[in-house]
Amino acid sequence: MTRQEKVRQRKQTRFTKFKRFALVFFLILFLSVIAYAGYVGSQIYMAWNKIQSAHLDVTDQDWEEQYKSKRKKTEPFTILLLGVDNEGGKFVGRSDVLMLAIVNPELEKVSLLSIPRDTYTKIVGKGVYDKINHAYAYGIKTALDTVEHFLDVPIDYYMVVNFDGFRDFINVLGGLKIEAERDMYHHYVIDNITIDIRQGETVLNGDEALYYVRFRKDAEGDFGRNRRQQQVIRAVLDQTLDMRNVTKVADILEVVGDNFRTNIPATEILSMVRQFSSLSGDDVETLSFEADVGSIDGISYVFIDEEEQLRMQTELKRRLEPHFLTDTKHAKQSQGENY
């Protein structure tokens, strides 16, 4: 065998080994991806079983049919967001946070209304007037019926999050970067946790973020808290833009499965995730009530008069009607402004 033939043979051997190595490498990579996808799929399946198990207190099939979405993919829809305390892992008690989101798929925008938790209103089906956050203590159906009656718009979906889940979610994100409105300090004696938030740009851990959205020990009370809750939602949307992929799916699903309940079908959730993958804080319009604080028999309430209630009902209905899309596009073209 000539020297030239030996060199060619060695090159051929090396190339063959490289092909084998490449084949094995890509096979391992492929199997790893398939295994991870299978793991994520199983996580999604298990999490969704928890999320939709028994629909909390919902047992009336007719009621479920009433709230089942029959909308077109481009039609605006509503989601009622409720934040509750975690009592032994149960979704019970009063709703400390109440927000209505109107989602516009065609515009890829969200209108977010915070409802003061102490709002004095009729609790539907119970024959009493009370704080609106007390409605959830009777169950999700009463909460939905009460908010629907108060706002005079249909509720398509609900999401219930307990506060342990919110705290854990912020920790999974690695903290929440936000422009804190003010200094806040508090020490939880039982848990030996100190909250020390300074005004200005900061990164909040889960406990700090939870205190930030629940704080109302100032003259603004519920109104300041509602504004901060909306601020946090916009910040979360901004911070998760680059994380809406499989890298955090398993961790997020673990938090979600234990601390989140909804009636949104899994197919709808997946569709929403794809459709709103680029949603940011700039795409969220915030709405708020003008209201007064007063008391009845020594108990403090938030009072929203009929004129203000009607104004907000009209604003919400505009955002749910087809002409709002046309009006908004014209406004953006003529004024060059965001939603």
CSV table of N, CA, C and O in Angstrom, one decimal, residues 95-161:
chain,number,residue,atom,x,y,z
A,95,SER,N,-61.9,36.7,48.9
A,95,SER,CA,-61.0,37.0,47.8
A,95,SER,C,-60.4,38.4,48.1
A,95,SER,O,-61.1,39.4,48.1
A,96,ASP,N,-59.1,38.4,48.4
A,96,ASP,CA,-58.4,39.6,48.8
A,96,ASP,C,-58.1,40.5,47.6
A,96,ASP,O,-57.9,41.7,47.7
A,97,VAL,N,-58.1,39.8,46.4
A,97,VAL,CA,-57.8,40.5,45.1
A,97,VAL,C,-58.9,40.2,44.2
A,97,VAL,O,-59.3,39.0,44.0
A,98,LEU,N,-59.5,41.2,43.5
A,98,LEU,CA,-60.6,41.0,42.5
A,98,LEU,C,-60.2,41.9,41.3
A,98,LEU,O,-60.1,43.1,41.4
A,99,MET,N,-60.0,41.2,40.1
A,99,MET,CA,-59.7,42.0,38.9
A,99,MET,C,-60.5,41.4,37.8
A,99,MET,O,-60.6,40.1,37.7
A,100,LEU,N,-61.0,42.2,36.9
A,100,LEU,CA,-61.6,41.7,35.7
A,100,LEU,C,-60.7,42.1,34.5
A,100,LEU,O,-60.3,43.3,34.3
A,101,ALA,N,-60.4,41.1,33.7
A,101,ALA,CA,-59.6,41.3,32.5
A,101,ALA,C,-60.4,41.1,31.3
A,101,ALA,O,-61.1,40.1,31.2
A,102,ILE,N,-60.4,42.1,30.4
A,102,ILE,CA,-61.1,41.9,29.1
A,102,ILE,C,-59.9,41.7,28.1
A,102,ILE,O,-59.1,42.6,27.9
A,103,VAL,N,-59.9,40.6,27.4
A,103,VAL,CA,-58.8,40.2,26.5
A,103,VAL,C,-59.3,40.4,25.1
A,103,VAL,O,-60.3,39.8,24.7
A,104,ASN,N,-58.6,41.1,24.3
A,104,ASN,CA,-58.9,41.3,22.9
A,104,ASN,C,-57.9,40.6,22.0
A,104,ASN,O,-56.8,41.1,21.8
A,105,PRO,N,-58.3,39.4,21.5
A,105,PRO,CA,-57.3,38.6,20.7
A,105,PRO,C,-56.8,39.3,19.4
A,105,PRO,O,-55.7,39.2,19.0
A,106,GLU,N,-57.7,40.0,18.8
A,106,GLU,CA,-57.4,40.6,17.5
A,106,GLU,C,-56.4,41.8,17.7
A,106,GLU,O,-55.4,42.0,16.9
A,107,LEU,N,-56.6,42.6,18.7
A,107,LEU,CA,-55.7,43.7,19.1
A,107,LEU,C,-54.5,43.2,19.8
A,107,LEU,O,-53.5,43.9,19.9
A,108,GLU,N,-54.6,42.0,20.4
A,108,GLU,CA,-53.6,41.5,21.4
A,108,GLU,C,-53.4,42.5,22.5
A,108,GLU,O,-52.2,42.8,22.8
A,109,LYS,N,-54.4,42.9,23.1
A,109,LYS,CA,-54.4,43.9,24.2
A,109,LYS,C,-55.3,43.4,25.3
A,109,LYS,O,-56.2,42.5,25.1
A,110,VAL,N,-55.1,43.9,26.5
A,110,VAL,CA,-55.9,43.5,27.7
A,110,VAL,C,-56.3,44.8,28.4
A,110,VAL,O,-55.5,45.7,28.6
A,111,SER,N,-57.6,44.9,28.8
A,111,SER,CA,-58.1,45.9,29.7
A,111,SER,C,-58.3,45.3,31.1
A,111,SER,O,-58.9,44.3,31.2
A,112,LEU,N,-57.7,46.0,32.1
A,112,LEU,CA,-57.7,45.4,33.4
A,112,LEU,C,-58.3,46.3,34.4
A,112,LEU,O,-57.9,47.4,34.6
A,113,LEU,N,-59.4,45.8,35.0
A,113,LEU,CA,-60.1,46.6,36.0
A,113,LEU,C,-59.9,46.0,37.4
A,113,LEU,O,-60.2,44.8,37.6
A,114,SER,N,-59.5,46.8,38.3
A,114,SER,CA,-59.4,46.4,39.7
A,114,SER,C,-60.6,46.8,40.4
A,114,SER,O,-61.1,48.0,40.3
A,115,ILE,N,-61.2,45.8,41.2
A,115,ILE,CA,-62.4,46.1,41.9
A,115,ILE,C,-62.0,46.2,43.4
A,115,ILE,O,-61.5,45.2,44.0
A,116,PRO,N,-62.2,47.3,44.1
A,116,PRO,CA,-61.9,47.4,45.5
A,116,PRO,C,-62.6,46.3,46.3
A,116,PRO,O,-63.8,46.1,46.2
A,117,ARG,N,-61.8,45.6,47.1
A,117,ARG,CA,-62.3,44.4,47.8
A,117,ARG,C,-63.4,44.8,48.8
A,117,ARG,O,-64.2,43.9,49.1
A,118,ASP,N,-63.4,46.0,49.3
A,118,ASP,CA,-64.4,46.4,50.3
A,118,ASP,C,-65.7,47.1,49.6
A,118,ASP,O,-66.5,47.7,50.4
A,119,THR,N,-65.8,47.0,48.3
A,119,THR,CA,-66.9,47.6,47.6
A,119,THR,C,-68.3,47.0,48.2
A,119,THR,O,-68.5,45.8,48.3
A,120,TYR,N,-69.2,47.9,48.5
A,120,TYR,CA,-70.5,47.6,49.1
A,120,TYR,C,-71.4,47.2,48.0
A,120,TYR,O,-71.7,48.1,47.1
A,121,THR,N,-71.9,46.0,47.9
A,121,THR,CA,-72.8,45.6,46.8
A,121,THR,C,-73.7,44.4,47.3
A,121,THR,O,-73.5,43.8,48.3
A,122,LYS,N,-74.6,44.1,46.4
A,122,LYS,CA,-75.5,43.0,46.7
A,122,LYS,C,-74.8,41.6,46.4
A,122,LYS,O,-74.1,41.5,45.4
A,123,ILE,N,-74.9,40.7,47.4
A,123,ILE,CA,-74.3,39.4,47.2
A,123,ILE,C,-75.4,38.5,46.6
A,123,ILE,O,-76.4,38.2,47.2
A,124,VAL,N,-75.3,38.2,45.3
A,124,VAL,CA,-76.3,37.6,44.5
A,124,VAL,C,-76.7,36.2,45.1
A,124,VAL,O,-75.8,35.4,45.4
A,125,GLY,N,-78.0,36.0,45.3
A,125,GLY,CA,-78.5,34.7,45.8
A,125,GLY,C,-78.4,34.5,47.2
A,125,GLY,O,-78.9,33.5,47.8
A,126,LYS,N,-77.9,35.5,48.0
A,126,LYS,CA,-77.8,35.4,49.4
A,126,LYS,C,-78.7,36.4,50.2
A,126,LYS,O,-78.8,36.4,51.4
A,127,GLY,N,-79.3,37.3,49.4
A,127,GLY,CA,-80.3,38.2,50.1
A,127,GLY,C,-79.6,39.2,51.0
A,127,GLY,O,-80.3,39.8,51.9
A,128,VAL,N,-78.3,39.5,50.8
A,128,VAL,CA,-77.6,40.5,51.7
A,128,VAL,C,-76.8,41.4,50.9
A,128,VAL,O,-76.4,41.1,49.7
A,129,TYR,N,-76.5,42.6,51.5
A,129,TYR,CA,-75.5,43.5,50.9
A,129,TYR,C,-74.2,43.4,51.8
A,129,TYR,O,-74.3,43.4,53.0
A,130,ASP,N,-73.1,43.4,51.2
A,130,ASP,CA,-71.8,43.2,51.9
A,130,ASP,C,-70.7,43.6,51.1
A,130,ASP,O,-70.8,44.1,49.9
A,131,LYS,N,-69.4,43.4,51.6
A,131,LYS,CA,-68.2,43.7,50.8
A,131,LYS,C,-68.2,42.7,49.7
A,131,LYS,O,-68.4,41.5,49.9
A,132,ILE,N,-67.8,43.1,48.5
A,132,ILE,CA,-67.8,42.2,47.3
A,132,ILE,C,-66.9,41.1,47.5
A,132,ILE,O,-67.1,40.0,46.9
A,133,ASN,N,-65.8,41.2,48.3
A,133,ASN,CA,-64.9,40.1,48.4
A,133,ASN,C,-65.5,39.0,49.3
A,133,ASN,O,-64.9,37.9,49.3
A,134,HIS,N,-66.6,39.3,50.0
A,134,HIS,CA,-67.2,38.2,50.8
A,134,HIS,C,-68.0,37.2,50.0
A,134,HIS,O,-68.3,36.1,50.4
A,135,ALA,N,-68.2,37.6,48.7
A,135,ALA,CA,-69.0,36.7,47.8
A,135,ALA,C,-68.3,35.4,47.6
A,135,ALA,O,-68.9,34.3,47.6
A,136,TYR,N,-67.0,35.4,47.5
A,136,TYR,CA,-66.2,34.2,47.3
A,136,TYR,C,-66.3,33.2,48.4
A,136,TYR,O,-66.1,32.0,48.3
A,137,ALA,N,-66.6,33.7,49.6
A,137,ALA,CA,-66.7,32.9,50.8
A,137,ALA,C,-67.9,31.9,50.6
A,137,ALA,O,-67.9,30.8,51.2
A,138,TYR,N,-68.8,32.3,49.8
A,138,TYR,CA,-70.0,31.4,49.5
A,138,TYR,C,-69.7,30.4,48.3
A,138,TYR,O,-70.5,29.6,48.0
A,139,GLY,N,-68.5,30.6,47.7
A,139,GLY,CA,-68.2,29.8,46.6
A,139,GLY,C,-68.0,30.6,45.3
A,139,GLY,O,-68.4,31.7,45.1
A,140,ILE,N,-67.3,29.9,44.3
A,140,ILE,CA,-67.0,30.6,43.1
A,140,ILE,C,-68.2,31.0,42.3
A,140,ILE,O,-68.2,32.1,41.6
A,141,LYS,N,-69.3,30.2,42.3
A,141,LYS,CA,-70.5,30.6,41.6
A,141,LYS,C,-71.1,31.9,42.1
A,141,LYS,O,-71.4,32.8,41.3
A,142,THR,N,-71.1,32.0,43.4
A,142,THR,CA,-71.6,33.3,44.0
A,142,THR,C,-70.8,34.5,43.7
A,142,THR,O,-71.2,35.6,43.4
A,143,ALA,N,-69.4,34.2,43.7
A,143,ALA,CA,-68.5,35.3,43.3
A,143,ALA,C,-68.7,35.8,41.9
A,143,ALA,O,-68.8,37.0,41.6
A,144,LEU,N,-68.8,34.8,41.0
A,144,LEU,CA,-69.0,35.2,39.6
A,144,LEU,C,-70.4,35.8,39.4
A,144,LEU,O,-70.5,36.9,38.6
A,145,ASP,N,-71.4,35.3,39.9
A,145,ASP,CA,-72.8,35.9,39.8
A,145,ASP,C,-72.8,37.3,40.3
A,145,ASP,O,-73.4,38.2,39.8
A,146,THR,N,-72.1,37.5,41.5
A,146,THR,CA,-72.1,38.9,42.1
A,146,THR,C,-71.3,39.9,41.3
A,146,THR,O,-71.8,41.0,41.1
A,147,VAL,N,-70.2,39.5,40.7
A,147,VAL,CA,-69.4,40.4,39.9
A,147,VAL,C,-70.1,40.7,38.6
A,147,VAL,O,-70.2,41.8,38.1
A,148,GLU,N,-70.8,39.7,38.0
A,148,GLU,CA,-71.5,39.9,36.8
A,148,GLU,C,-72.7,40.9,37.0
A,148,GLU,O,-72.9,41.8,36.2
A,149,HIS,N,-73.3,40.7,38.2
A,149,HIS,CA,-74.4,41.7,38.5
A,149,HIS,C,-73.9,43.1,38.7
A,149,HIS,O,-74.5,44.1,38.2
A,150,PHE,N,-72.8,43.2,39.4
A,150,PHE,CA,-72.2,44.5,39.7
A,150,PHE,C,-71.7,45.2,38.4
A,150,PHE,O,-71.9,46.4,38.3
A,151,LEU,N,-71.1,44.5,37.5
A,151,LEU,CA,-70.5,45.1,36.4
A,151,LEU,C,-71.4,45.0,35.1
A,151,LEU,O,-71.1,45.7,34.1
A,152,ASP,N,-72.4,44.2,35.2
A,152,ASP,CA,-73.3,44.0,34.1
A,152,ASP,C,-72.6,43.6,32.8
A,152,ASP,O,-73.0,44.0,31.7
A,153,VAL,N,-71.6,42.7,32.9
A,153,VAL,CA,-71.0,42.1,31.7
A,153,VAL,C,-70.8,40.6,32.1
A,153,VAL,O,-70.7,40.2,33.2
A,154,PRO,N,-70.9,39.7,31.0
A,154,PRO,CA,-70.7,38.3,31.3
A,154,PRO,C,-69.3,37.9,31.7
A,154,PRO,O,-68.3,38.6,31.2
A,155,ILE,N,-69.1,37.0,32.5
A,155,ILE,CA,-67.8,36.4,32.9
A,155,ILE,C,-67.6,35.1,32.1
A,155,ILE,O,-68.3,34.1,32.4
A,156,ASP,N,-66.6,35.1,31.2
A,156,ASP,CA,-66.4,33.8,30.4
A,156,ASP,C,-65.6,32.8,31.2
A,156,ASP,O,-65.9,31.6,31.2
A,157,TYR,N,-64.6,33.3,31.9
A,157,TYR,CA,-63.6,32.4,32.6
A,157,TYR,C,-63.3,33.0,34.0
A,157,TYR,O,-63.5,34.2,34.2
A,158,TYR,N,-62.8,32.1,34.8
A,158,TYR,CA,-62.2,32.6,36.1
A,158,TYR,C,-60.8,32.0,36.3
A,158,TYR,O,-60.5,30.9,35.8
A,159,MET,N,-60.0,32.7,37.1
A,159,MET,CA,-58.7,32.2,37.6
A,159,MET,C,-58.6,32.5,39.0
A,159,MET,O,-58.8,33.6,39.4
A,160,VAL,N,-58.4,31.5,39.9
A,160,VAL,CA,-58.2,31.7,41.3
A,160,VAL,C,-56.8,31.3,41.6
A,160,VAL,O,-56.3,30.2,41.3
A,161,VAL,N,-56.1,32.2,42.3
A,161,VAL,CA,-54.7,32.0,42.7
A,161,VAL,C,-54.6,32.2,44.2
A,161,VAL,O,-55.1,33.2,44.7
